[in-house]
Tab-separated table of C-alpha atoms and ligand atoms in Angstrom:
chain	number	residue	atom	x	y	z
C	241	MET	CA	89.127	88.123	108.237
C	242	GLU	CA	90.085	84.394	108.383
C	243	SER	CA	92.792	84.776	105.700
C	244	GLN	CA	94.386	87.726	107.572
C	245	LYS	CA	94.650	86.361	110.865
C	246	ARG	CA	97.126	83.573	109.526
C	247	HIS	CA	100.018	86.254	108.646
C	248	PRO	CA	102.643	87.524	111.194
C	249	ARG	CA	101.753	91.171	112.085
C	250	THR	CA	103.922	93.582	110.374
C	251	TYR	CA	104.298	97.396	111.129
C	252	SER	CA	105.800	99.706	108.992
C	253	PHE	CA	106.314	103.508	108.688
C	254	GLU	CA	106.012	105.545	105.511
C	255	PHE	CA	108.180	108.887	104.747
C	256	PHE	CA	108.219	111.054	101.914
C	257	PRO	CA	111.775	112.155	100.411
C	258	PRO	CA	112.732	115.790	101.840
C	259	LYS	CA	113.444	118.297	99.252
C	260	THR	CA	115.722	120.622	101.441
C	261	ALA	CA	119.119	119.863	103.653
C	262	GLU	CA	116.761	120.986	106.695
C	263	GLY	CA	114.005	118.532	105.654
C	264	ALA	CA	116.378	115.605	105.408
C	265	GLU	CA	118.073	116.507	109.016
C	266	LYS	CA	114.412	116.510	110.498
C	267	LEU	CA	113.332	113.159	108.623
C	268	ARG	CA	116.712	111.820	110.334
C	269	GLU	CA	115.583	112.929	113.731
C	270	THR	CA	112.011	111.465	113.081
C	271	ARG	CA	113.607	108.089	111.825
C	272	ARG	CA	115.723	107.736	114.914
C	273	GLN	CA	112.862	108.196	117.079
C	274	LEU	CA	110.741	105.733	115.114
C	275	GLU	CA	113.624	103.089	114.976
C	276	ALA	CA	113.244	102.561	118.739
C	277	LEU	CA	109.648	101.003	117.812
C	278	GLN	CA	111.402	98.488	115.695
C	279	PRO	CA	109.237	98.612	112.399
C	280	LYS	CA	109.549	95.727	109.869
C	281	PHE	CA	110.402	98.316	107.324
C	282	PHE	CA	110.391	101.817	106.397
C	283	SER	CA	108.780	102.963	102.963
C	284	VAL	CA	109.720	106.042	101.033
C	285	THR	CA	107.275	107.496	98.328
C	286	PHE	CA	108.113	108.093	95.016
C	287	GLY	CA	106.978	111.319	92.822
C	288	ALA	CA	104.826	109.941	89.833
C	289	GLY	CA	106.893	110.532	86.545
C	290	GLY	CA	110.010	110.033	88.417
C	291	SER	CA	110.158	113.614	90.129
C	292	THR	CA	111.656	112.147	93.197
C	293	ARG	CA	113.711	109.592	91.617
C	294	ASP	CA	116.896	110.640	93.155
C	295	ARG	CA	115.710	111.766	96.753
C	296	THR	CA	113.801	108.639	97.004
C	297	LEU	CA	116.911	106.667	96.261
C	298	ASP	CA	118.974	108.663	98.528
C	299	THR	CA	116.487	108.220	101.473
C	300	VAL	CA	116.180	104.682	101.030
C	301	LEU	CA	119.805	103.999	100.931
C	302	GLU	CA	120.450	106.167	104.193
C	303	ILE	CA	117.705	103.979	105.870
C	304	GLN	CA	119.542	100.864	104.684
C	305	ARG	CA	122.794	101.952	106.081
C	306	ALA	CA	121.425	102.657	109.550
C	307	GLY	CA	120.562	99.102	109.260
C	308	PHE	CA	116.873	99.069	108.480
C	309	GLU	CA	114.847	97.509	105.976
C	310	ALA	CA	113.653	100.047	103.508
C	311	ALA	CA	111.135	99.775	100.673
C	312	PRO	CA	111.045	102.423	97.902
C	313	HIS	CA	107.826	103.229	96.355
C	314	LEU	CA	107.876	102.773	92.633
C	315	SER	CA	105.003	104.462	90.238
C	316	CYS	CA	104.911	103.680	86.508
C	317	VAL	CA	102.956	106.541	85.265
C	318	GLY	CA	104.738	108.947	83.203
C	319	SER	CA	107.649	106.685	82.895
C	320	THR	CA	109.081	104.244	80.051
C	321	ARG	CA	109.717	100.822	80.515
C	322	ARG	CA	113.377	101.592	80.338
C	323	ASP	CA	113.236	104.192	83.242
C	324	ILE	CA	111.654	101.576	85.369
C	325	ALA	CA	114.251	98.821	84.352
C	326	GLU	CA	117.013	101.392	85.162
C	327	ILE	CA	115.517	102.332	88.909
C	328	LEU	CA	114.912	98.641	89.461
C	329	ALA	CA	118.387	97.813	88.618
C	330	GLN	CA	119.874	100.476	90.868
C	331	TYR	CA	117.741	99.189	93.615
C	332	ARG	CA	119.109	95.633	93.036
C	333	ALA	CA	122.614	96.718	92.904
C	334	ALA	CA	121.986	98.536	96.365
C	335	GLY	CA	120.783	95.224	97.928
C	336	ILE	CA	116.966	96.448	98.439
C	337	ARG	CA	114.586	93.599	98.163
C	338	HIS	CA	111.247	95.102	99.073
C	339	ILE	CA	109.246	97.553	96.701
C	340	VAL	CA	105.774	99.258	96.591
C	341	ALA	CA	104.464	99.102	93.283
C	342	LEU	CA	101.994	101.782	92.240
C	343	ARG	CA	100.505	103.640	89.006
C	344	GLY	CA	100.825	107.104	90.720
C	345	ASP	CA	99.040	110.274	89.625
C	346	LEU	CA	100.097	112.733	87.186
C	347	PRO	CA	99.465	116.320	88.144
C	348	SER	CA	96.404	117.485	85.929
C	349	GLY	CA	97.125	118.650	82.421
C	350	ALA	CA	100.558	116.727	82.599
C	351	MET	CA	101.297	115.095	79.148
C	352	GLY	CA	102.238	111.368	78.654
C	353	VAL	CA	100.576	108.226	80.475
C	354	GLY	CA	103.998	106.340	80.086
C	355	GLU	CA	104.381	102.430	78.613
C	356	LEU	CA	102.835	100.670	81.478
C	357	ARG	CA	99.115	102.295	82.163
C	358	TYR	CA	98.048	100.446	85.370
C	359	ALA	CA	100.049	99.043	88.588
C	360	ASN	CA	99.172	95.412	87.627
C	361	GLU	CA	101.408	95.929	84.472
C	362	LEU	CA	104.017	97.208	86.517
C	363	VAL	CA	103.941	94.333	88.825
C	364	ALA	CA	104.159	92.126	85.945
C	365	PHE	CA	107.209	93.956	84.453
C	366	ILE	CA	109.008	93.848	87.822
C	367	ARG	CA	108.361	90.054	87.909
C	368	GLU	CA	109.366	89.558	84.321
C	369	THR	CA	112.797	91.439	84.694
C	370	THR	CA	113.829	90.743	88.233
C	371	GLY	CA	111.958	87.418	88.966
C	372	ASP	CA	111.415	86.931	92.654
C	373	TRP	CA	113.982	89.285	93.657
C	374	PHE	CA	111.764	91.952	95.344
C	375	HIS	CA	108.947	91.509	97.559
C	376	VAL	CA	106.347	93.476	96.143
C	377	GLU	CA	103.554	95.434	98.025
C	378	VAL	CA	100.555	97.085	96.183
C	379	ALA	CA	97.769	99.687	96.930
C	380	CYS	CA	94.308	98.750	97.751
C	381	TYR	CA	91.190	100.592	98.766
C	382	PRO	CA	88.706	99.714	101.176
C	383	GLU	CA	86.481	102.669	99.976
C	384	PHE	CA	87.122	102.271	96.429
C	385	HIS	CA	89.678	104.272	94.234
C	386	PRO	CA	87.951	107.431	93.162
C	387	GLN	CA	88.438	106.566	89.281
C	388	ALA	CA	87.082	102.887	89.604
C	389	LYS	CA	84.063	102.266	87.299
C	390	SER	CA	82.428	100.225	90.144
C	391	PRO	CA	83.406	98.650	93.533
C	392	ARG	CA	83.406	95.417	91.678
C	393	ASP	CA	85.662	96.608	88.970
C	394	ASP	CA	88.086	98.141	91.491
C	395	LEU	CA	88.191	94.649	93.496
C	396	GLY	CA	89.007	92.933	89.903
C	397	ASN	CA	91.705	95.228	89.247
C	398	PHE	CA	93.401	94.762	92.709
C	399	LYS	CA	93.007	90.972	91.874
C	400	ARG	CA	94.978	91.521	88.654
C	401	LYS	CA	97.772	92.916	90.658
C	402	VAL	CA	97.823	89.937	93.216
C	403	ASP	CA	97.914	87.654	90.161
C	404	ALA	CA	100.722	89.512	88.399
C	405	GLY	CA	102.725	88.500	91.606
C	406	ALA	CA	102.177	91.074	94.409
C	407	ASN	CA	103.110	89.445	97.913
C	408	ALA	CA	101.252	91.910	100.042
C	409	ALA	CA	98.940	95.070	100.068
C	410	ILE	CA	98.813	98.250	101.964
C	411	THR	CA	95.432	100.191	102.108
C	412	GLN	CA	94.662	103.798	101.293
C	413	TYR	CA	93.733	105.128	104.698
C	414	PHE	CA	90.294	105.081	105.975
C	415	TYR	CA	88.470	106.134	109.368
C	416	ASN	CA	85.851	103.395	109.094
C	417	ALA	CA	86.858	99.994	110.216
C	418	ASP	CA	83.861	98.258	108.703
C	419	ALA	CA	84.723	99.121	105.107
C	420	TYR	CA	88.138	97.471	105.671
C	421	PHE	CA	86.667	94.373	107.168
C	422	ARG	CA	83.987	94.039	104.222
C	423	PHE	CA	86.701	94.518	101.812
C	424	VAL	CA	88.924	91.890	103.317
C	425	ASP	CA	85.794	89.572	103.107
C	426	ASP	CA	85.271	90.539	99.504
C	427	CYS	CA	88.884	89.594	98.527
C	428	GLU	CA	88.642	86.377	100.482
C	429	ARG	CA	85.639	85.329	98.187
C	430	LEU	CA	87.755	86.281	95.074
C	431	GLY	CA	90.379	83.973	96.514
C	432	ILE	CA	92.860	86.928	97.346
C	433	THR	CA	94.439	85.734	100.727
C	434	ILE	CA	97.796	87.966	100.775
C	435	PRO	CA	98.404	90.389	103.808
C	436	ILE	CA	96.084	93.536	103.292
C	437	VAL	CA	97.852	96.017	105.818
C	438	PRO	CA	95.664	98.710	106.878
C	439	GLY	CA	97.278	102.330	106.094
C	440	ILE	CA	96.895	104.466	109.126
C	441	MET	CA	96.869	108.245	108.811
C	442	PRO	CA	96.856	110.141	112.185
C	443	ILE	CA	95.051	113.309	112.430
C	444	GLY	CA	96.908	116.551	112.868
C	445	ASN	CA	95.453	119.217	110.547
C	446	PHE	CA	92.012	119.315	109.519
C	447	SER	CA	92.004	121.089	106.441
C	448	GLN	CA	95.152	119.301	104.897
C	449	LEU	CA	93.416	116.047	105.893
C	450	ALA	CA	90.097	117.168	104.293
C	451	ARG	CA	92.194	118.068	101.099
C	452	PHE	CA	94.004	114.772	100.924
C	453	SER	CA	90.855	112.768	101.539
C	454	ASP	CA	88.815	114.631	99.048
C	455	ALA	CA	91.641	113.889	96.060
C	456	CYS	CA	92.355	110.202	97.066
C	457	GLY	CA	88.459	109.021	97.697
C	458	ALA	CA	89.094	108.525	101.553
C	459	GLU	CA	86.001	109.509	103.725
C	460	ILE	CA	86.313	111.443	106.793
C	461	PRO	CA	82.827	110.151	108.636
C	462	ARG	CA	80.672	113.062	109.293
C	463	TRP	CA	80.942	112.892	113.107
C	464	ILE	CA	84.747	113.329	113.120
C	465	ARG	CA	84.694	116.194	110.309
C	466	LEU	CA	82.405	118.084	112.683
C	467	LYS	CA	84.209	117.465	115.768
C	468	LEU	CA	87.394	118.419	114.035
C	469	GLN	CA	85.821	121.548	112.585
C	470	ALA	CA	84.300	122.538	115.802
C	471	CYS	CA	87.989	122.378	117.260
C	472	ALA	CA	88.816	125.192	114.825
C	473	ASP	CA	92.297	126.360	115.434
C	474	ASP	CA	92.738	124.555	118.731
C	475	VAL	CA	95.655	122.314	117.882
C	476	GLU	CA	95.912	120.786	121.036
C	477	SER	CA	92.042	119.699	120.816
C	478	ILE	CA	92.522	118.241	117.294
C	479	ARG	CA	95.606	116.286	118.399
C	480	ALA	CA	93.738	114.830	121.326
C	481	PHE	CA	90.748	113.820	119.398
C	482	GLY	CA	92.698	112.639	116.702
C	483	LEU	CA	94.993	110.432	118.812
C	484	ASP	CA	91.644	108.997	120.290
C	485	VAL	CA	89.868	108.081	117.136
C	486	VAL	CA	92.904	106.707	115.483
C	487	THR	CA	94.090	104.573	118.354
C	488	ASP	CA	90.330	103.287	118.643
C	489	LEU	CA	90.457	102.329	114.870
C	490	CYS	CA	93.894	100.657	115.111
C	491	ARG	CA	92.764	98.826	118.122
C	492	ARG	CA	89.526	97.422	116.614
C	493	LEU	CA	91.592	96.621	113.381
C	494	LEU	CA	94.142	94.542	115.426
C	495	ASP	CA	91.682	92.862	117.582
C	496	ALA	CA	89.668	91.613	114.329
C	497	GLY	CA	93.026	89.995	113.158
C	498	ALA	CA	94.688	92.905	110.748
C	499	PRO	CA	97.900	91.676	109.609
C	500	GLY	CA	99.657	94.860	111.362
C	501	LEU	CA	99.545	98.519	110.235
C	502	HIS	CA	101.462	100.835	107.999
C	503	PHE	CA	101.552	104.309	109.085
C	504	TYR	CA	101.633	107.298	106.921
C	505	THR	CA	103.956	109.287	109.249
C	506	MET	CA	104.017	112.378	107.106
C	507	ASN	CA	107.662	112.621	108.132
C	508	GLN	CA	106.474	113.052	111.951
C	509	ALA	CA	107.326	110.731	114.584
C	510	GLY	CA	105.036	112.201	117.331
C	511	PRO	CA	101.403	111.001	116.538
C	512	THR	CA	102.622	107.483	115.542
C	513	THR	CA	104.645	106.987	118.675
C	514	GLU	CA	101.968	108.222	120.946
C	515	ILE	CA	99.237	105.691	119.059
C	516	TRP	CA	101.917	103.111	119.281
C	517	LYS	CA	102.237	103.646	123.154
C	518	ARG	CA	98.569	103.725	123.600
C	519	LEU	CA	98.283	100.432	121.741
C	520	GLY	CA	100.853	98.626	124.048
C	521	LEU	CA	102.794	97.475	120.948
N	226	FAD	P1	95.973	100.934	90.047
N	226	FAD	O1	96.085	99.661	90.661
N	226	FAD	O2	96.569	101.064	88.631
N	226	FAD	O3	94.576	101.417	89.879
N	226	FAD	C1	94.218	102.870	89.526
N	226	FAD	C2	92.804	102.850	89.001
N	226	FAD	O4	92.686	102.241	87.867
N	226	FAD	C3	91.730	102.337	90.018
N	226	FAD	O5	90.695	103.154	89.883
N	226	FAD	C4	91.617	100.856	89.180
N	226	FAD	O6	90.509	100.293	89.570
N	226	FAD	C5	91.919	101.095	87.753
N	226	FAD	N1	92.419	100.142	87.110
N	226	FAD	C6	93.491	99.208	87.592
N	226	FAD	N2	93.824	98.179	86.916
N	226	FAD	C7	93.080	98.561	85.637
N	226	FAD	C8	92.825	97.959	84.511
N	226	FAD	N3	94.027	97.045	84.049
N	226	FAD	N4	92.299	98.145	83.615
N	226	FAD	C9	91.310	99.222	83.788
N	226	FAD	N5	91.177	99.845	84.901
N	226	FAD	C10	92.197	99.429	85.890
N	226	FAD	N6	101.430	107.959	94.807
N	226	FAD	C11	102.648	108.292	94.230
N	226	FAD	O7	102.699	108.999	93.382
N	226	FAD	N7	103.733	107.967	94.822
N	226	FAD	C12	103.659	106.986	95.813
N	226	FAD	O8	104.917	106.585	96.454
N	226	FAD	C13	102.407	106.616	96.352
N	226	FAD	N8	102.313	105.675	97.288
N	226	FAD	C14	101.066	105.380	97.757
N	226	FAD	C15	101.049	104.202	99.031
N	226	FAD	C16	100.001	103.635	99.220
N	226	FAD	C17	99.999	102.550	100.190
N	226	FAD	C18	98.743	104.083	98.404
N	226	FAD	C19	97.449	103.393	98.992
N	226	FAD	C20	98.828	104.928	97.522
N	226	FAD	C21	99.957	105.489	97.085
N	226	FAD	N9	100.096	106.326	96.106
N	226	FAD	C22	101.230	106.881	95.764
N	226	FAD	C23	98.826	106.645	95.393
N	226	FAD	C24	98.515	106.111	94.008
N	226	FAD	O9	99.656	106.151	93.288
N	226	FAD	C25	96.921	106.571	93.488
N	226	FAD	O10	96.140	106.102	94.622
N	226	FAD	C26	96.684	106.200	92.323
N	226	FAD	O11	95.589	106.858	91.604
N	226	FAD	C27	96.465	104.585	92.109
N	226	FAD	O12	97.559	103.749	92.237
N	226	FAD	P2	97.454	102.338	92.083
N	226	FAD	O13	98.689	101.829	92.267
N	226	FAD	O14	96.488	101.871	93.103
N	226	FAD	O15	96.834	101.939	90.579
């Protein structure tokens, strides 16, 4: 963890772009509540293949107009170099200087991988076309990406993104702090010293979390899964247990020297704010 302790801590909150006017209003309210916590930036996800292109841009611009740093996510799968260059030019013209560069996942059965196959190629493209304009974040996986051939291969692929010019990384969420500590140590041995900020998923709804976790390869430890299952539909118990578990995880990560936290807010202010308060941040 030594390389991580040298970085200043950054705290950030992730949103997805709302689909309806009602969702947009709800997100505005969420953002106002989270602004009080003074995050370094808000990030906004991007639907693979460009499906949320305009909504991601609108959400990012609104955050920026409110006086906060906004980091759009950009995924390359299913897009051409020209599409990506256009999106980068839009962000640049709007004065956005921070981006989260991903490969993305196309829905199964969707056609066309696109011209850039992996996130390292996207990072290289961003650097080729826009130089140092953007602060580029990438994703990484302490419990390894589900499509990786092996843990070693996945680490090597993460290194490609760093070598292509990534400035920092945000992890997939996890509930096992040791997986993160080991991952960071393995990265250090490969010479990766950029900030690796843990991605934090508050626990709210067990079936939704189980579905997400199956798809993205994040493990819900047996003891957490069984306790949540035992709560059944008792929303209050799930909430209370989830807050305890995730606050303890965050505390362990920060005590060991993690360079901040990135919250997957799911467009809700409540759980993130409560964890924040309990951590005394
Ligand atoms: P990559 O780094 O390209 O890796 C994908 C897989 O390919 C891995 O298994 C890797 O080991 C392997 N690989 C990588 N490079 C090579 C190579 N050169 N040769 C062979 N194999 C290689 N998805 C969205 O659609 N929109 C979002 O906004 C979004 N935001 C995210 C934010 C964070 C912080 C995280 C952790 C994930 C996010 N995702 C998002 C999900 C992400 O797109 C998926 O996890 C996707 O499957 C992988 O994206 P990646 O950028 O990590 O891909």
